[in-house]
Coordinates of C-alpha atoms in Angstrom, one line a residue:
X1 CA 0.0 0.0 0.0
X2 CA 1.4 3.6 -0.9
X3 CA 1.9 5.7 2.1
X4 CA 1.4 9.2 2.1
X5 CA 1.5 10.1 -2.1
X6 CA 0.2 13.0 -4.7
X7 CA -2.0 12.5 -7.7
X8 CA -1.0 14.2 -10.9
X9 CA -3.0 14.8 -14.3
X10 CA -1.2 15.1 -17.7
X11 CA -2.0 18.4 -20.0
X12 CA -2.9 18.4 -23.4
X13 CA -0.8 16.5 -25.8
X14 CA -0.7 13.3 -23.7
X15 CA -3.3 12.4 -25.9
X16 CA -3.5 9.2 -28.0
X17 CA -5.3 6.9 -30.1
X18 CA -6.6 4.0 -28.3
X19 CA -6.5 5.7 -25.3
X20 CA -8.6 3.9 -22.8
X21 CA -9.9 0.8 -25.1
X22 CA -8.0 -1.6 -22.6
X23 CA -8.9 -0.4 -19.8
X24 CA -12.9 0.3 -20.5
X25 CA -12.6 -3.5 -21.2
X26 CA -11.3 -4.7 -17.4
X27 CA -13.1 -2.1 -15.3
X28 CA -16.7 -1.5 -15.5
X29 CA -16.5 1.8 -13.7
X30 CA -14.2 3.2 -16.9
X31 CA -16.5 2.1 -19.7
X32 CA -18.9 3.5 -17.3
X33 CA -17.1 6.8 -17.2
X34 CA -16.9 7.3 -20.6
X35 CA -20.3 6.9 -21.4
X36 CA -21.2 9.3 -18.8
X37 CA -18.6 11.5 -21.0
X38 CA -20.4 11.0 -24.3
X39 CA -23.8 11.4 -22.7
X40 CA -22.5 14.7 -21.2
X41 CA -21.4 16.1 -24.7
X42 CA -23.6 15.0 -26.9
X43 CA -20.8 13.0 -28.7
X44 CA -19.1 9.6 -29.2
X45 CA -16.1 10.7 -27.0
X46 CA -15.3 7.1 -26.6
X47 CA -14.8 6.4 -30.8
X48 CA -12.6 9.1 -31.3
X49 CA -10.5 8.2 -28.5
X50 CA -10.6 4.4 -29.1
X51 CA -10.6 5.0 -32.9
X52 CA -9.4 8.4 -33.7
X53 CA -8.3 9.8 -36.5
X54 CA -5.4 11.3 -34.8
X55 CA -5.9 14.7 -36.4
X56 CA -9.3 14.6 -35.0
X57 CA -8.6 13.7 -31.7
X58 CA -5.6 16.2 -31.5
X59 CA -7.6 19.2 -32.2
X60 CA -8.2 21.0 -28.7
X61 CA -11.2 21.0 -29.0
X62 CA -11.6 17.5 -28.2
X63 CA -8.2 16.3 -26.9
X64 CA -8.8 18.1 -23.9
X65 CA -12.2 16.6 -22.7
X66 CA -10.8 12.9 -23.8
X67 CA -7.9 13.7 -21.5
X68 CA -10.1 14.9 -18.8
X69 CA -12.7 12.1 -19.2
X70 CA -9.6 9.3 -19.2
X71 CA -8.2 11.0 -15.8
X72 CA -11.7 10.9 -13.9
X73 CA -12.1 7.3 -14.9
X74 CA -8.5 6.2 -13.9
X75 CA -9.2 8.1 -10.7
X76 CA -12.4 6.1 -10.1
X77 CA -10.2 2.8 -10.4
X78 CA -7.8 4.3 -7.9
X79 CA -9.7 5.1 -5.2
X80 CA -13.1 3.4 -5.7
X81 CA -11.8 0.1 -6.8
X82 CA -7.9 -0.1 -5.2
X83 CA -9.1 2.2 -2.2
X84 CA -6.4 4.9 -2.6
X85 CA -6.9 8.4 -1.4
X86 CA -4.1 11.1 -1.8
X87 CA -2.9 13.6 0.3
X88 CA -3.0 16.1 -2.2
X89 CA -3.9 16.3 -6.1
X90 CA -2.2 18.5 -8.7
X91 CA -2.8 19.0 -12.6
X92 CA -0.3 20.4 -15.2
X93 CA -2.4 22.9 -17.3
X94 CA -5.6 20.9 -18.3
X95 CA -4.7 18.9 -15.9
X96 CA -5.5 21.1 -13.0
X97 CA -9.3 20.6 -14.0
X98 CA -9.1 17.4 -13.9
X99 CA -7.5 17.2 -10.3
X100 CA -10.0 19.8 -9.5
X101 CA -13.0 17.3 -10.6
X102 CA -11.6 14.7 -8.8
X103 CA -11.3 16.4 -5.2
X104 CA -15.4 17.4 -5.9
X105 CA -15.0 20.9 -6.9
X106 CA -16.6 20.7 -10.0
X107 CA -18.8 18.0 -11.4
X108 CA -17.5 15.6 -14.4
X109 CA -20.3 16.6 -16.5
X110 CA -19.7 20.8 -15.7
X111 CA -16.1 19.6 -15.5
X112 CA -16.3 18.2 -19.4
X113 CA -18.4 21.3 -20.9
X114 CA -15.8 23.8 -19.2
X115 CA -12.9 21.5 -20.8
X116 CA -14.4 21.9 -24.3
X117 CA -15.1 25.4 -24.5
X118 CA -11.6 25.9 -23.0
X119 CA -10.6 23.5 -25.9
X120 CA -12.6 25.6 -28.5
X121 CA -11.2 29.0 -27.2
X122 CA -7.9 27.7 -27.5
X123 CA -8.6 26.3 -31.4
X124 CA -9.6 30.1 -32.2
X125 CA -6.5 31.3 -30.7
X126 CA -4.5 28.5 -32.6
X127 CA -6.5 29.4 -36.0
X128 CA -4.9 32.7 -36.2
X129 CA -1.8 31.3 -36.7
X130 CA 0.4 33.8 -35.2
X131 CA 1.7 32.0 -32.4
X132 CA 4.4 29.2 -31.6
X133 CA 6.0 27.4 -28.4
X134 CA 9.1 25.6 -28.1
X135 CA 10.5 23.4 -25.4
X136 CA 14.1 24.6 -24.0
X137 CA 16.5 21.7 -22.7
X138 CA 19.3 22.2 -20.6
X139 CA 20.2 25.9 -19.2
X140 CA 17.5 27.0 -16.1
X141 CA 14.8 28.9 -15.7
X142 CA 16.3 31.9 -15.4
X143 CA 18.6 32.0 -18.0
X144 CA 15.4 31.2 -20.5
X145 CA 13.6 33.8 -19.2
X146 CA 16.4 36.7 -19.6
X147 CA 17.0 35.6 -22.9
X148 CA 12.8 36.0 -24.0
X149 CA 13.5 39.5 -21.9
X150 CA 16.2 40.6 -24.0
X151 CA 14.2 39.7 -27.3
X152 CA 10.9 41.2 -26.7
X153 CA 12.5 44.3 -25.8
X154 CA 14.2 44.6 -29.5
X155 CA 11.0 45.3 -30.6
X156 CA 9.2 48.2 -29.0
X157 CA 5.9 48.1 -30.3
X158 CA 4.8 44.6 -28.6
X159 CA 4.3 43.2 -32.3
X160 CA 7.6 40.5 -31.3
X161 CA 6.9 39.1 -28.0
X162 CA 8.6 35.7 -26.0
X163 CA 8.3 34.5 -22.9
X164 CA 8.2 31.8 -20.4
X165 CA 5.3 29.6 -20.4
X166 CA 6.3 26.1 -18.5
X167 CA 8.4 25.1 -15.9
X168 CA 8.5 22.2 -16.3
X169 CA 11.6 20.8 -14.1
X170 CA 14.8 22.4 -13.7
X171 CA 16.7 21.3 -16.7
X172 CA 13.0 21.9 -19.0
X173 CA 11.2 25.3 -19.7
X174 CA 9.3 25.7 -22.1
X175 CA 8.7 29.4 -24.3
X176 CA 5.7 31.0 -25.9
X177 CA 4.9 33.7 -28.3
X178 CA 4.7 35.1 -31.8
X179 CA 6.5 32.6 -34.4
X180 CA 9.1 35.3 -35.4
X181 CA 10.3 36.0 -31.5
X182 CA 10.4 32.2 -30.0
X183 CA 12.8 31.2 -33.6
X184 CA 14.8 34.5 -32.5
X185 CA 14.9 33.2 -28.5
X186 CA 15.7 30.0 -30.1
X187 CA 18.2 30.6 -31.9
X188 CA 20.2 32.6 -29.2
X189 CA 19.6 30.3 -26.8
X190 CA 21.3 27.3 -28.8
X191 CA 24.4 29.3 -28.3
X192 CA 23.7 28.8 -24.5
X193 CA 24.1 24.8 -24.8
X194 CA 20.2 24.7 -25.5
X195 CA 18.9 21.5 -27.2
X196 CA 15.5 23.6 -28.2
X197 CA 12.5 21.5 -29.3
X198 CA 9.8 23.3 -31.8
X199 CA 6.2 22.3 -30.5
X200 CA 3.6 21.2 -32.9
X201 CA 1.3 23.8 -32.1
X202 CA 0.5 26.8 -33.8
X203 CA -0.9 29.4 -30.5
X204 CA 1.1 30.9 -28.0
X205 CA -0.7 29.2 -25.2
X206 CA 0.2 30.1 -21.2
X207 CA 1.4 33.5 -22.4
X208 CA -0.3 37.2 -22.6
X209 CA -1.1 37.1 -26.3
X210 CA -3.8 34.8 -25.0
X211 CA -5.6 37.6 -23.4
X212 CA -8.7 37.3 -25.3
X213 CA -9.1 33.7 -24.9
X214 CA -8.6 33.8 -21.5
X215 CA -11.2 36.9 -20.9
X216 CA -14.2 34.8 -23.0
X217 CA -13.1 31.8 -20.6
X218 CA -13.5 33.8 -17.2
X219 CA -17.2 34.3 -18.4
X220 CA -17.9 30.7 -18.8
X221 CA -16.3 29.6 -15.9
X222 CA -18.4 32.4 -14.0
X223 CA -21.2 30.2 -14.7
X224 CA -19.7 27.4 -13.1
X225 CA -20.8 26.4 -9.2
X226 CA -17.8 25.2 -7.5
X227 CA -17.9 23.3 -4.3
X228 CA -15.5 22.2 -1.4
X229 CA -12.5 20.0 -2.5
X230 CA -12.3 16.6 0.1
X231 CA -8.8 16.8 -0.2
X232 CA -6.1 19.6 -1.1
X233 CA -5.4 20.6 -5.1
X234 CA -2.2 22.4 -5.4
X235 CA -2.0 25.4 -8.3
X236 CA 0.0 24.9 -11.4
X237 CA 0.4 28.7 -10.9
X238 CA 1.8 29.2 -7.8
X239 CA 2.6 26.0 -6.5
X240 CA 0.3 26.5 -3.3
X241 CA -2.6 24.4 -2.6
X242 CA -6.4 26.7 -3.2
X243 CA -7.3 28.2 -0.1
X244 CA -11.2 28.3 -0.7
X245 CA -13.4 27.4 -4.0
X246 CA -13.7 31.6 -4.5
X247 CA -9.9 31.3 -5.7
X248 CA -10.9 28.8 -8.7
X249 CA -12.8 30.5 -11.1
X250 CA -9.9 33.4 -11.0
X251 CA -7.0 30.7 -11.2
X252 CA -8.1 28.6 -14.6
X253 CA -8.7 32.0 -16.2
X254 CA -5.0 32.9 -15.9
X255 CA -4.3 29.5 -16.5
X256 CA -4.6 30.6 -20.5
X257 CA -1.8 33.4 -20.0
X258 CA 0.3 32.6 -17.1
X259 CA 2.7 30.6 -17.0
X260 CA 2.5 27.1 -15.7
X261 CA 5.2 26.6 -12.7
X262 CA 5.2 22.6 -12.2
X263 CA 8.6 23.0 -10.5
X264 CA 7.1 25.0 -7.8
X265 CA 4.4 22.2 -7.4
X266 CA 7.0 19.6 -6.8
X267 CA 9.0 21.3 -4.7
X268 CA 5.5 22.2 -2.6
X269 CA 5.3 18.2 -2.5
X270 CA 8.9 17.9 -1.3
X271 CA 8.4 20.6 1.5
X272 CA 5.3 18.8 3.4
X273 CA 7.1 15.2 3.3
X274 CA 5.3 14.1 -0.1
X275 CA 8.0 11.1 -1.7
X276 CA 5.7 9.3 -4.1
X277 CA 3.0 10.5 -6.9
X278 CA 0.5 8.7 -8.9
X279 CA 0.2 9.4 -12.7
X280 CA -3.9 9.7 -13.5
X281 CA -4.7 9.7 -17.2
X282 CA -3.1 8.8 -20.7
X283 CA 0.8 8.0 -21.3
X284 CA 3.4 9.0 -18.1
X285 CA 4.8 12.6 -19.6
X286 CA 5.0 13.5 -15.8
X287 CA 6.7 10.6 -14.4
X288 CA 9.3 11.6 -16.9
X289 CA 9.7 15.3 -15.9
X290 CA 9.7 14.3 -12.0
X291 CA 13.2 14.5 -10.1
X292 CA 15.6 11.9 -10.2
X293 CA 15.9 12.3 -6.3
X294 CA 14.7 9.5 -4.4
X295 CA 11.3 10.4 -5.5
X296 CA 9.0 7.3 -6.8
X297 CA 6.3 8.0 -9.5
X298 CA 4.0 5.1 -10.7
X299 CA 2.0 6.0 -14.2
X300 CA -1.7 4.0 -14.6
X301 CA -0.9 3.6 -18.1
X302 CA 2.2 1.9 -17.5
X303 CA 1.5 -1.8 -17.5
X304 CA 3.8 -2.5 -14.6
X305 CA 3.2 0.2 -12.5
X306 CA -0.7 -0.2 -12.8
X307 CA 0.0 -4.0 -11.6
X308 CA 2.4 -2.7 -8.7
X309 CA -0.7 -0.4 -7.6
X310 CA -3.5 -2.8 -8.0
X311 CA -1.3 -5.6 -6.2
X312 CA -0.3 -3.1 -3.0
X313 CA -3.7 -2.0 -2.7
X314 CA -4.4 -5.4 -1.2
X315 CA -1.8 -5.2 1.3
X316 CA -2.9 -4.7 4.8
X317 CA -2.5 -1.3 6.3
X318 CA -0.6 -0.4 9.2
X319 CA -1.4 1.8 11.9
X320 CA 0.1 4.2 14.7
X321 CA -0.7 6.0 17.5
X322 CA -0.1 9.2 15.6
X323 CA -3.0 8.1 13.6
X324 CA -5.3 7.6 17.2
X325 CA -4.0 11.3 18.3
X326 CA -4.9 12.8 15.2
X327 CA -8.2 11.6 16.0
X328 CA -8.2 12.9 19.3
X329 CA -7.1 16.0 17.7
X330 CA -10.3 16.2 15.0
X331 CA -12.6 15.4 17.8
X332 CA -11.2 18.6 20.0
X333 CA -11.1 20.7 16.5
X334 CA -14.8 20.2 15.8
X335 CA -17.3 22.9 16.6
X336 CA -19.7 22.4 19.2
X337 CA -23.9 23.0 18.0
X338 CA -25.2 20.5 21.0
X339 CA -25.6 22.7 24.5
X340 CA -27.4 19.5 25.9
X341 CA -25.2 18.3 28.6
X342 CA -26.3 14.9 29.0
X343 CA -26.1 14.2 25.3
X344 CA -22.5 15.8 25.5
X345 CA -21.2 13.5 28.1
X346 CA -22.2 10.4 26.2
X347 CA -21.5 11.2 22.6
X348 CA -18.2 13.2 23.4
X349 CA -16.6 13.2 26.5
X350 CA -17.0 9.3 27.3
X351 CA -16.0 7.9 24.0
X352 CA -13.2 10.8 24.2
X353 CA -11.9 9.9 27.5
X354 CA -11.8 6.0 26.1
X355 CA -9.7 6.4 23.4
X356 CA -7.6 8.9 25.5
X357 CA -6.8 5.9 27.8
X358 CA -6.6 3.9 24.8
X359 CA -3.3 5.8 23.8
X360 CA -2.3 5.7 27.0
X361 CA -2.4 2.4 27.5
X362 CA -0.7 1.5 24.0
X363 CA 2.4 4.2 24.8
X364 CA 2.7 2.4 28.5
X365 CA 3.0 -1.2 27.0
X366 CA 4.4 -0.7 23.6
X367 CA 1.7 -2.6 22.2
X368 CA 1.1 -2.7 18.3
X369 CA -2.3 -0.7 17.2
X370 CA -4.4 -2.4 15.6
X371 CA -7.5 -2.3 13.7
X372 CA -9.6 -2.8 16.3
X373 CA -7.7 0.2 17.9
X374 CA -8.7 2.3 15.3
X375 CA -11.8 1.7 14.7
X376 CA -12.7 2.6 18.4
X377 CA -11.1 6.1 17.5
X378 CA -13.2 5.9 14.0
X379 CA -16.0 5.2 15.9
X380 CA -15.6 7.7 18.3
X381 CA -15.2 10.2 15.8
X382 CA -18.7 9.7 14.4
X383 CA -20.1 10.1 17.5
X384 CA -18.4 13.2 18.3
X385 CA -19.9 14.3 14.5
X386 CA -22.8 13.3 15.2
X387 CA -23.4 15.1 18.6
X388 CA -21.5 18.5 18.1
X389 CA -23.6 18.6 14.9
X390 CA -21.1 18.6 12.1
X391 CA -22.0 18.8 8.7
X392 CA -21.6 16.3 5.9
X393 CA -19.3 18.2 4.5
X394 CA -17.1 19.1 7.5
X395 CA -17.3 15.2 8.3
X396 CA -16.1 14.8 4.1
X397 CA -13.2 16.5 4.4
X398 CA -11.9 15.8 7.9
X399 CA -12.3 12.1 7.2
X400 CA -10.7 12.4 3.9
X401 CA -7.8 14.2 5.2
X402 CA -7.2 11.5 7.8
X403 CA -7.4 9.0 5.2
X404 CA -5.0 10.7 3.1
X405 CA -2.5 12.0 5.3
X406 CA -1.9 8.3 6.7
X407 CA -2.1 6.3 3.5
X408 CA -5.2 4.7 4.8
X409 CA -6.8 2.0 1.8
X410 CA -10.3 2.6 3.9
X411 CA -11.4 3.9 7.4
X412 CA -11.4 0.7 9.6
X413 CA -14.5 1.8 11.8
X414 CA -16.8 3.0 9.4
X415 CA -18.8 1.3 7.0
X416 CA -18.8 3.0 3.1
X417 CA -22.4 3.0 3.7
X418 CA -22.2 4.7 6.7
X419 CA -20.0 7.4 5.4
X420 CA -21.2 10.6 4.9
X421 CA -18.9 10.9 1.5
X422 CA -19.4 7.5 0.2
X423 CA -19.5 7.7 -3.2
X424 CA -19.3 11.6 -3.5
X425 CA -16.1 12.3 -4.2
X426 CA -16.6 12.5 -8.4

């Protein structure tokens, strides 16, 4: 079983055809997934993306909803059907809506109309044709970025304009702009030791030339209802996790001009004890770009790492009293709505004071917890929900937290039935 681990989702151009055939053909809850997809849309996601043409599914149009729609099933098979639940989720570009649907801030159906639009939007911006991107190998960030400086500001009139649009890890970055200013950075950065990479695409995407775009996408995503995330979803933009749901609509907005910082979301991972990341969605572009430093990164759609993650999802999980304090911890934490004394005493402060001796007890000995350890603490949690008056969704995302944060395949002392966010995760 993977202890405490990340979830990352792939941008556009990790698209393929075929993507998903083999998969909607061993798990129901992907074929189901994909319906839901075409149903949503009004088209036969699943036949382009099991049959293409590639030109077809490459337009942006409909690459980026296939992606989406391939990451939200994968996800589903993670956690639903291997029990996994991350400790925190992040999304390179696209990606970031996808990671954003799968913590329950916006539904897969809202979450496949938003992608498509974005995807149109973006085509228009690609149909002017004044636009290019290249991918920069080798010298950092900084150095890229002084060199797209020094360019733009040979032209004064804004008309020849370069600049930084991905960083992706510290030896990739990736610029953006018009055609005649990223073969001008190009070119002078080759005499830097650059291996640079031309991108197949003809719009300057994550840079300001993608102004208008990015305006026309703020008012659709206005229309969008975004609710609480069950566990943390870092920004591509800043590297920080979203502090409330009010932050969202604002973020994927400057997604279209700003540029995406992936560097800054590993090393957010890396700073709160984060060692391992799972791959959600089609081919393992990420799990290439991640850090050669003792970090481990498993891809779904690597045949041997989705083995290694279906196999370790049946091993056993192991506990601590860490894990029985944190409860204690949640149950102080949680606001009291029940002045009823009597009620108090038995649904808080008895099962409290039980699992409190519980913990002492287990440090005195040095006895092993077990399950039936924690699900006394589970159990005494619900309670403690239950008569302080939480609501589902404090009881969501407290739950989820704990789950996450300890690399937990399920929570011991509570039924999915009797869980107040079975099942409402997607």
């Amino acid at each position: 079983m993977l202890n405490k681990h990340a979830i990352w989702f792939p941008g556009q151009g990790s698209q393929r055809v075929g993507m998903g055939r083999a998969l909607s053909e061993r798990y129901a809850v992907v074929k189901a997934t994909i319906q839901e997809a075409n149903e949503a849309l009004g088209m036969r996601l699943d036949s382009l993306m099991y049959e293409g043409p590639l030109t077809e599914l490459t337009r942006t149009d409909n690459a980026q909803p296939a992606i989406l729609a391939l990451g939200v099933a994968m996800y589903r098979v993670y956690s639903r059907e291997w029990g996994y639940l991350p400790a925190m989720a992040a999304g390179h570009s696209l990606g970031e809506i996808t990671a954003l649907t799968c913590a329950g801030a916006i539904t897969f159906p809202d979450a496949l109309r938003l992608v498509r639009s974005r995807g149109e939007l973006m085509q228009r911006a690609a149909a002017a044709d004044v636009g290019a991107m290249a991918a920069v190998n080798g010298p950092s960030s900084d150095v890229v970025a002084n060199v797209c400086l020094e360019t733009s500001a040979r032209c004064t009139d804004g008309s020849r304009m370069v600049v930084v649009s991905n960083m992706n890890s510290d030896s990739q970055t990736v610029i953006s702009g018009h055609k005649e200013a990223v073969h001008e950075a190009s070119e002078r950065l080759l005499t830097h030791g650059a291996e640079v990479i031309p991108l197949q695409v003809s719009a300057p995407f994550h840079s300001p030339l993608m102004a208008p775009a990015a305006a026309q996408f703020a008012e659709v995503l206005s229309c969008v209802s975004f609710g609480k995330m069950a566990i943390p979803v870092v920004s591509s933009l800043t590297g920080l996790p979203y502090g409330s749901t009010a932050e969202i609509g604002g973020m994927l907005a400057r997604g279209l001009t700003d540029p995406v910082n992936w560097s800054s979301v590993l090393a957010f991972q890396k700073s709160i004890g984060i060692a391992a990341a799972v791959e959600l969605g089609p081919g393992h572009v990420l799990k290439r770009l991640a850090p050669t430093d003792g970090q481990r990164v498993f891809a779904f759609d690597d045949k041997e790492d989705e083995a290694y993650l279906a196999e370790a999802s049946l091993q056993v999980d192991t506990y601590s009293l860490e894990l029985l304090n944190r409860c204690l911890a949640i149950a102080t934490c949680v606001r009291n709505r029940n002045w009823n004394a009597a009620e108090y005493e038995q649904g808080v402060a008895f099962p409290y004071r039980g699992v409190q001796q519980l913990v002492d007890r287990l440090r005195e000995t040095g006895e092993q917890v077990a399950e039936a350890h924690v699900r006394q603490a589970l159990v005494m949690l619900e309670s403690v929900f239950r008569t302080k008056g939480a609501s589902a969704e404090e009881q969501q995302r407290r739950l989820a937290r704990l789950q996450g944060e300890f690399g937990l395949r399920s929570l011991a002392g509570i039924s999915p039935a009797d869980r107040p966010y079975a099942g409402s995760l997607l």
